[in-house]
PDB file of C-alpha atoms in Angstrom:
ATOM      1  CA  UNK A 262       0.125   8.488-104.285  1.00 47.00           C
ATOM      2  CA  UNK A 263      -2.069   7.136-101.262  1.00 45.00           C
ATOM      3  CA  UNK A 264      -3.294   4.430-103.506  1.00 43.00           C
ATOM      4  CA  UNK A 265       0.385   3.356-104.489  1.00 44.00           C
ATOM      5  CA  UNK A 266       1.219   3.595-101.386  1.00 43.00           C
ATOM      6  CA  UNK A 267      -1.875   0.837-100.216  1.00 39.00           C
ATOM      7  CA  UNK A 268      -1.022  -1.064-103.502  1.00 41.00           C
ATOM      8  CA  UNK A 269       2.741  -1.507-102.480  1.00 44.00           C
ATOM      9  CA  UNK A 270       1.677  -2.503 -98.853  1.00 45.00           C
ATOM     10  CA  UNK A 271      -0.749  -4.619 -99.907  1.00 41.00           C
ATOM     11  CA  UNK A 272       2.128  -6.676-102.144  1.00 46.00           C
ATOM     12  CA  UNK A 273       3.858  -6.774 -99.179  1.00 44.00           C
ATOM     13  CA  UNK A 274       1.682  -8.197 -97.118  1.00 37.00           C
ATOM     14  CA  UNK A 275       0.356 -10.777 -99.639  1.00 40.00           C
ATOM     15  CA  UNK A 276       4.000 -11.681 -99.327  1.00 39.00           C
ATOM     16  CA  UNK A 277       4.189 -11.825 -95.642  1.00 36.00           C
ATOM     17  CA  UNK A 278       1.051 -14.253 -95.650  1.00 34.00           C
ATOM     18  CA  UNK A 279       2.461 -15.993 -98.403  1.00 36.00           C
ATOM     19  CA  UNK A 280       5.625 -16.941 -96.695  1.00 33.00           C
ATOM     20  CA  UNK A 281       3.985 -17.620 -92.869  1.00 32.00           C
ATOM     21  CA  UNK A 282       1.686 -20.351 -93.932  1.00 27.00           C
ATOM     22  CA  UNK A 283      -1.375 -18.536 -95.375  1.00 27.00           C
ATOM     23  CA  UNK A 284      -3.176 -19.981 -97.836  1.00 25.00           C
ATOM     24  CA  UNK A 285      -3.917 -17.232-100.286  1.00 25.00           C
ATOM     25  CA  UNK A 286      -3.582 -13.772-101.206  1.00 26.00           C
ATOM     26  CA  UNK A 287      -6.436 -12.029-102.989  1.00 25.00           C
ATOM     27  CA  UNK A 288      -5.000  -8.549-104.173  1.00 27.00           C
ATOM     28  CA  UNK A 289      -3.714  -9.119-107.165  1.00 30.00           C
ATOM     29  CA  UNK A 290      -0.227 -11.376-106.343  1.00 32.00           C
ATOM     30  CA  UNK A 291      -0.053 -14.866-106.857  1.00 34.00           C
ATOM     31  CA  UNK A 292       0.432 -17.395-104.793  1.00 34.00           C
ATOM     32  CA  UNK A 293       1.896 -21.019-106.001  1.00 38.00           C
ATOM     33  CA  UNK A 294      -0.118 -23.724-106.237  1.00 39.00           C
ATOM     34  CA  UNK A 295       1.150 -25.027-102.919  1.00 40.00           C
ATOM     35  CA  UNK A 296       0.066 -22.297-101.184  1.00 41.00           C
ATOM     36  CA  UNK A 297       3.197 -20.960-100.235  1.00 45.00           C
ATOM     37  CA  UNK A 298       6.556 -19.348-101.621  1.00 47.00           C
ATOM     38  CA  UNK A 299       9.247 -21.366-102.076  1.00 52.00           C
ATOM     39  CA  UNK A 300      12.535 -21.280-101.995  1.00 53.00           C
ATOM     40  CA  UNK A 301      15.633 -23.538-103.927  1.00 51.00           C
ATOM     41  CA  UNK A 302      17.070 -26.891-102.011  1.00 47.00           C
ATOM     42  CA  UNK A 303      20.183 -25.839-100.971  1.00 57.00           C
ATOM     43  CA  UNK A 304      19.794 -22.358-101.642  1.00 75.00           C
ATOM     44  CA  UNK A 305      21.614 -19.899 -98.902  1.00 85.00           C
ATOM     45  CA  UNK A 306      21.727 -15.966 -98.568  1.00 93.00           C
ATOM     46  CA  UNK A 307      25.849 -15.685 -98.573  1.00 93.00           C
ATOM     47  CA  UNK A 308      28.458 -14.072 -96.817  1.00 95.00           C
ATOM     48  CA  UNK A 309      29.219 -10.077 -97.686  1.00 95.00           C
ATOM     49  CA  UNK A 310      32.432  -8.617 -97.339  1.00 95.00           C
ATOM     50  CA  UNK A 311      32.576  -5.776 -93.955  1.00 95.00           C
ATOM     51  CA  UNK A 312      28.914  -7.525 -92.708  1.00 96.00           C
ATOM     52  CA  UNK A 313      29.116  -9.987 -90.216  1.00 96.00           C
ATOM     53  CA  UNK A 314      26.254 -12.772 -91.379  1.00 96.00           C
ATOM     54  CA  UNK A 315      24.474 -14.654 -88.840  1.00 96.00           C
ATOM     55  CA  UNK A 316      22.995 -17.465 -88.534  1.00 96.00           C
ATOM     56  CA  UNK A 317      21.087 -18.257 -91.619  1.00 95.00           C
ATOM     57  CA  UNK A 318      17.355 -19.227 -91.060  1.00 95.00           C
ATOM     58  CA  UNK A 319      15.162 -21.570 -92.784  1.00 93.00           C
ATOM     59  CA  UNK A 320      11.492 -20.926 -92.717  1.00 90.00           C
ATOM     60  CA  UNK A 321       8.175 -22.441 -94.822  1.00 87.00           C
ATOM     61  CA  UNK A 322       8.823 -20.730 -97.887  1.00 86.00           C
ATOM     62  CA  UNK A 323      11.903 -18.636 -97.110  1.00 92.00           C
ATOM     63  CA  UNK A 324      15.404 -17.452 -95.941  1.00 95.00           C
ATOM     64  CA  UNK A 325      16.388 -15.417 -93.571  1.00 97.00           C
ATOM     65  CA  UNK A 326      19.515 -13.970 -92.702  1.00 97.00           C
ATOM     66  CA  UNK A 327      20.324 -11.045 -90.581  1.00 97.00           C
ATOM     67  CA  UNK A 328      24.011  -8.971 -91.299  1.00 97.00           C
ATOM     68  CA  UNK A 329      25.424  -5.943 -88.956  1.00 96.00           C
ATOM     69  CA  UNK A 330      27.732  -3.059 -89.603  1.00 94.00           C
ATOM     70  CA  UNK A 331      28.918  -1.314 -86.800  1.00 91.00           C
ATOM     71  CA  UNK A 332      25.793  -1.215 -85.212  1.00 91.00           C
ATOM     72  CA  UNK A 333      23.710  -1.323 -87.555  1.00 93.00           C
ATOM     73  CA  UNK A 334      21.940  -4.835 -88.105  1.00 96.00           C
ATOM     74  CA  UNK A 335      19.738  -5.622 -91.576  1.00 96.00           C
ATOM     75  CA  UNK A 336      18.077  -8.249 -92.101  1.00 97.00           C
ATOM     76  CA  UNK A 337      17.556  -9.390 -95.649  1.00 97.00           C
ATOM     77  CA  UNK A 338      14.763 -12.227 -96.785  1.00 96.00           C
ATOM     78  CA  UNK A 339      14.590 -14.207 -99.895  1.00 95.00           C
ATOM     79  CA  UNK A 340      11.476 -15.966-101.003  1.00 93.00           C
ATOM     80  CA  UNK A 341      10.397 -17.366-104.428  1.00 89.00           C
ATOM     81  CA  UNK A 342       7.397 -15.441-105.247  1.00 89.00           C
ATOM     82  CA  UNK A 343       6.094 -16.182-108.700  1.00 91.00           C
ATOM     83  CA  UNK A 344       4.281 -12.819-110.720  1.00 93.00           C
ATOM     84  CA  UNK A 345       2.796 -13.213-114.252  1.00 95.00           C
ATOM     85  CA  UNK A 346       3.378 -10.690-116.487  1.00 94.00           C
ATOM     86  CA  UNK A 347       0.287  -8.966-115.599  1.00 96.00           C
ATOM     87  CA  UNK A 348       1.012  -8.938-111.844  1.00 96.00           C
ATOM     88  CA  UNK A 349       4.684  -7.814-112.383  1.00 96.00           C
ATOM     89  CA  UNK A 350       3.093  -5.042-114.637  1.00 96.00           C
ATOM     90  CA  UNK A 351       1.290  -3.794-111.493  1.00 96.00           C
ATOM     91  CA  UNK A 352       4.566  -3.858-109.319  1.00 96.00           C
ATOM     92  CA  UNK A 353       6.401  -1.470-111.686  1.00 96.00           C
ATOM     93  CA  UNK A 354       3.229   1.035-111.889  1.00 96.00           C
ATOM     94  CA  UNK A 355       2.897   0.303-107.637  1.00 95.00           C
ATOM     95  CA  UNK A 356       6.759   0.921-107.065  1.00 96.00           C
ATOM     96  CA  UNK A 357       7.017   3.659-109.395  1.00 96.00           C
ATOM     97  CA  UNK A 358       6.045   6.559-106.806  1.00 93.00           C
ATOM     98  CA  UNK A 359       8.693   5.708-104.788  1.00 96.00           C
ATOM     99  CA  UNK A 360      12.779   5.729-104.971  1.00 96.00           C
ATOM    100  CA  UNK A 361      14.241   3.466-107.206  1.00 97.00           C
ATOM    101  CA  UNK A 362      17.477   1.043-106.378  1.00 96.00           C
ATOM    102  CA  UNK A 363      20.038   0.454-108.861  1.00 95.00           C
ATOM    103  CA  UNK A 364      19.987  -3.231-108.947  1.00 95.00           C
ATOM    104  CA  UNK A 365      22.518  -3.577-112.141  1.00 93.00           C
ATOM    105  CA  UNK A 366      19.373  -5.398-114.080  1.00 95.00           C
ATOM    106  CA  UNK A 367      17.206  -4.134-116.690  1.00 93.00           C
ATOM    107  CA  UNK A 368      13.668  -3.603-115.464  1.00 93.00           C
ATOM    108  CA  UNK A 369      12.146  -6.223-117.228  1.00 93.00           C
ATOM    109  CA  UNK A 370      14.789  -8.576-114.972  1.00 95.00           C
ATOM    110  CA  UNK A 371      13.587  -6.920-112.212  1.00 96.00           C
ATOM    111  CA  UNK A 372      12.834  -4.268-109.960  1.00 97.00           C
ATOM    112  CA  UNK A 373      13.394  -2.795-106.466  1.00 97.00           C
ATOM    113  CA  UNK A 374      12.641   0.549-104.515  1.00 97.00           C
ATOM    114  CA  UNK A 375      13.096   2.127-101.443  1.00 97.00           C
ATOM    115  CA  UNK A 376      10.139   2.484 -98.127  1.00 96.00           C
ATOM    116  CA  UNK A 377      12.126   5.215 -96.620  1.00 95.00           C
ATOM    117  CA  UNK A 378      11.270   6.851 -92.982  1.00 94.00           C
ATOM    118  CA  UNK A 379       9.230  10.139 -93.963  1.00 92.00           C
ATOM    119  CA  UNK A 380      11.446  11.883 -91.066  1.00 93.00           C
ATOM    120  CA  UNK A 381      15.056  10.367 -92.812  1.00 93.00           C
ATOM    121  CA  UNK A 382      15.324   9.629 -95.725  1.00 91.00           C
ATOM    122  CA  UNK A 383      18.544   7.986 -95.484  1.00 94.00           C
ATOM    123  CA  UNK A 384      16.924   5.471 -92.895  1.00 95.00           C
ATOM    124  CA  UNK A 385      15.404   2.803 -95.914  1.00 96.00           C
ATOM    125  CA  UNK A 386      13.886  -1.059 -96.317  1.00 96.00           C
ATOM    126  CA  UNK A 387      14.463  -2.274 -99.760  1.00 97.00           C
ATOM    127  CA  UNK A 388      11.800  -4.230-101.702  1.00 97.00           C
ATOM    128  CA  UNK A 389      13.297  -6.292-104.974  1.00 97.00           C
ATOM    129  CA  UNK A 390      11.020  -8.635-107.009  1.00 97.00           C
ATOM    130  CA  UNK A 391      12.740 -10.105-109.928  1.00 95.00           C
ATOM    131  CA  UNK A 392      10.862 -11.060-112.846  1.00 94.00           C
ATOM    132  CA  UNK A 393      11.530 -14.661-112.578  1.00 91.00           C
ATOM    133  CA  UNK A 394      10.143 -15.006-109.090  1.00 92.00           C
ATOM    134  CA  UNK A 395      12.480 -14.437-106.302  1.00 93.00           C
ATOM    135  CA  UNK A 396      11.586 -11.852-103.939  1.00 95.00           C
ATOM    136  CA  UNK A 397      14.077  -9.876-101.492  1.00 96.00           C
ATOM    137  CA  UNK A 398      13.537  -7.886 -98.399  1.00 97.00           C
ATOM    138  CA  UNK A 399      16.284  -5.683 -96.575  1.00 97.00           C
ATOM    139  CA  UNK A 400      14.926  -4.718 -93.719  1.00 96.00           C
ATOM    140  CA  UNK A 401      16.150  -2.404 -90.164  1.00 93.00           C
ATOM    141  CA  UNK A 402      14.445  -3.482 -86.976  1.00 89.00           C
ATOM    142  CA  UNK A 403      12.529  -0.021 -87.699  1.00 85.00           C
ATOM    143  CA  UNK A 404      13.936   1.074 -91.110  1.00 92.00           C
ATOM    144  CA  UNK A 405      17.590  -0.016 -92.355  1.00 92.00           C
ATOM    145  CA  UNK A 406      20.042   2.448 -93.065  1.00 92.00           C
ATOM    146  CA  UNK A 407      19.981   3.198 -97.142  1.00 94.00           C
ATOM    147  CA  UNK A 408      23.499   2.377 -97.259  1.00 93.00           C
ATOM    148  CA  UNK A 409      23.580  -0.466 -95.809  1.00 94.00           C
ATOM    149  CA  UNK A 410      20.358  -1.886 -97.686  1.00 94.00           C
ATOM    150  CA  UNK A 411      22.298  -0.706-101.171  1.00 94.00           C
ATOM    151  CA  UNK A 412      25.947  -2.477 -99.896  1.00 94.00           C
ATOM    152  CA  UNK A 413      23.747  -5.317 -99.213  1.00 95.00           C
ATOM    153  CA  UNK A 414      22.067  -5.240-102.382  1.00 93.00           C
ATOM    154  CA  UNK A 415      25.302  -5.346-104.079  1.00 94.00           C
ATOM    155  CA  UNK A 416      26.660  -7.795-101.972  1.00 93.00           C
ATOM    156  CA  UNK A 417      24.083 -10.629-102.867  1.00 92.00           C
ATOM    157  CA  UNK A 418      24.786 -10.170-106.442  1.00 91.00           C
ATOM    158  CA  UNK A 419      21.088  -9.807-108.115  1.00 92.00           C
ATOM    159  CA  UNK A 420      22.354  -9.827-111.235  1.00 92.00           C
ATOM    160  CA  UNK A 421      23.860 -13.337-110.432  1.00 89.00           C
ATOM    161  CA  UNK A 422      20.745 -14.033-109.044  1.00 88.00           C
ATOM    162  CA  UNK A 423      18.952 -13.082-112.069  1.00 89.00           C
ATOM    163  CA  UNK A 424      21.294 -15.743-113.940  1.00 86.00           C
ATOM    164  CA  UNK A 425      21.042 -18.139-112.391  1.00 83.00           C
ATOM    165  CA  UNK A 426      16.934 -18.484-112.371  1.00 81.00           C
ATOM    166  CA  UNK A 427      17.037 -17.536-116.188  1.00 69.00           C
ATOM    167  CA  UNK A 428      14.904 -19.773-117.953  1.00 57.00           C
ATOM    168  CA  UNK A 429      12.552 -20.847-114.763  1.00 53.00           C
ATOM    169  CA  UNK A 430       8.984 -20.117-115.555  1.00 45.00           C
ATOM    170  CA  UNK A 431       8.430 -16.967-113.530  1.00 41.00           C
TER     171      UNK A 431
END
């Protein structure tokens, strides 16, 4: 589990560096050819219905958009992060340790699971990589609430998501 667990982290940072300007990511993720992830002209994270949606952000690489719910705020980031086959391979066997969302995809469309706080597990970021290469984080400003990461989830439509990039190389 402890190697999962640094597997998983270790996609997510590769991630993190890929999106803020790094220039590569050795552990087993790849990287474009630019360097960086990339995201769709035009392409926006969109309104969902009881979350108030800020301001959308624009980043190298990324989107960023932050929602709140009562007082709860989440803050969800899209990124086009390219996997081969192989690499996706080692997401599923990474992500398999730990709780699995119900995105409304098949898992060879893609795949998310929950990082939930050891001391609640109701408190839960949400990691989704979709096959064809866009990459989502829903994230608390500790750990989201699972609820709101799942309403979220729903909200942005991955299976629409997964339409729409259908027949992009991964």
């Amino acid at each position: 589990m402890a190697s999962k667990v640094l597997v998983v982290r270790s996609l997510a940072l590769c991630l993190v560096a890929a999106v803020s300007v790094a220039p590569s990511c050795h552990r087993g993720v790849a990287v474009p050819a630019s360097g960086q992830a990339q995201t769709a002209p035009g392409q926006r994270l969109p309104d969902v219905p009881d979350y108030s949606g800020g301001p959308q952000e624009a980043g190298p690489g990324y989107l960023r958009r932050s929602y709140t719910h009562a007082s709860e705020t989440t803050t969800v980031t899209l990124a086009r992060f390219p996997m081969t086959a192989a690499q996706y391979q080692e997401w599923l066997r990474a992500s398999a340790d730990f709780p699995q969302a119900d995105l409304g995809i098949e898992p060879s469309q893609g795949n998310g699971f929950y990082q939930c706080a050891s001391e609640d597990p109701s408190r839960c970021n949400l990691l989704v990589q979709l096959r064809c290469g866009i990459h989502l984080e829903l994230r608390g400003p500790t750990v989201a609430r699972r609820r709101d990461a799942d309403a979220l989830a729903q909200g942005l439509a991955i299976p629409s998501l997964v339409r729409a990039c259908d027949g992009q190389e991964p």
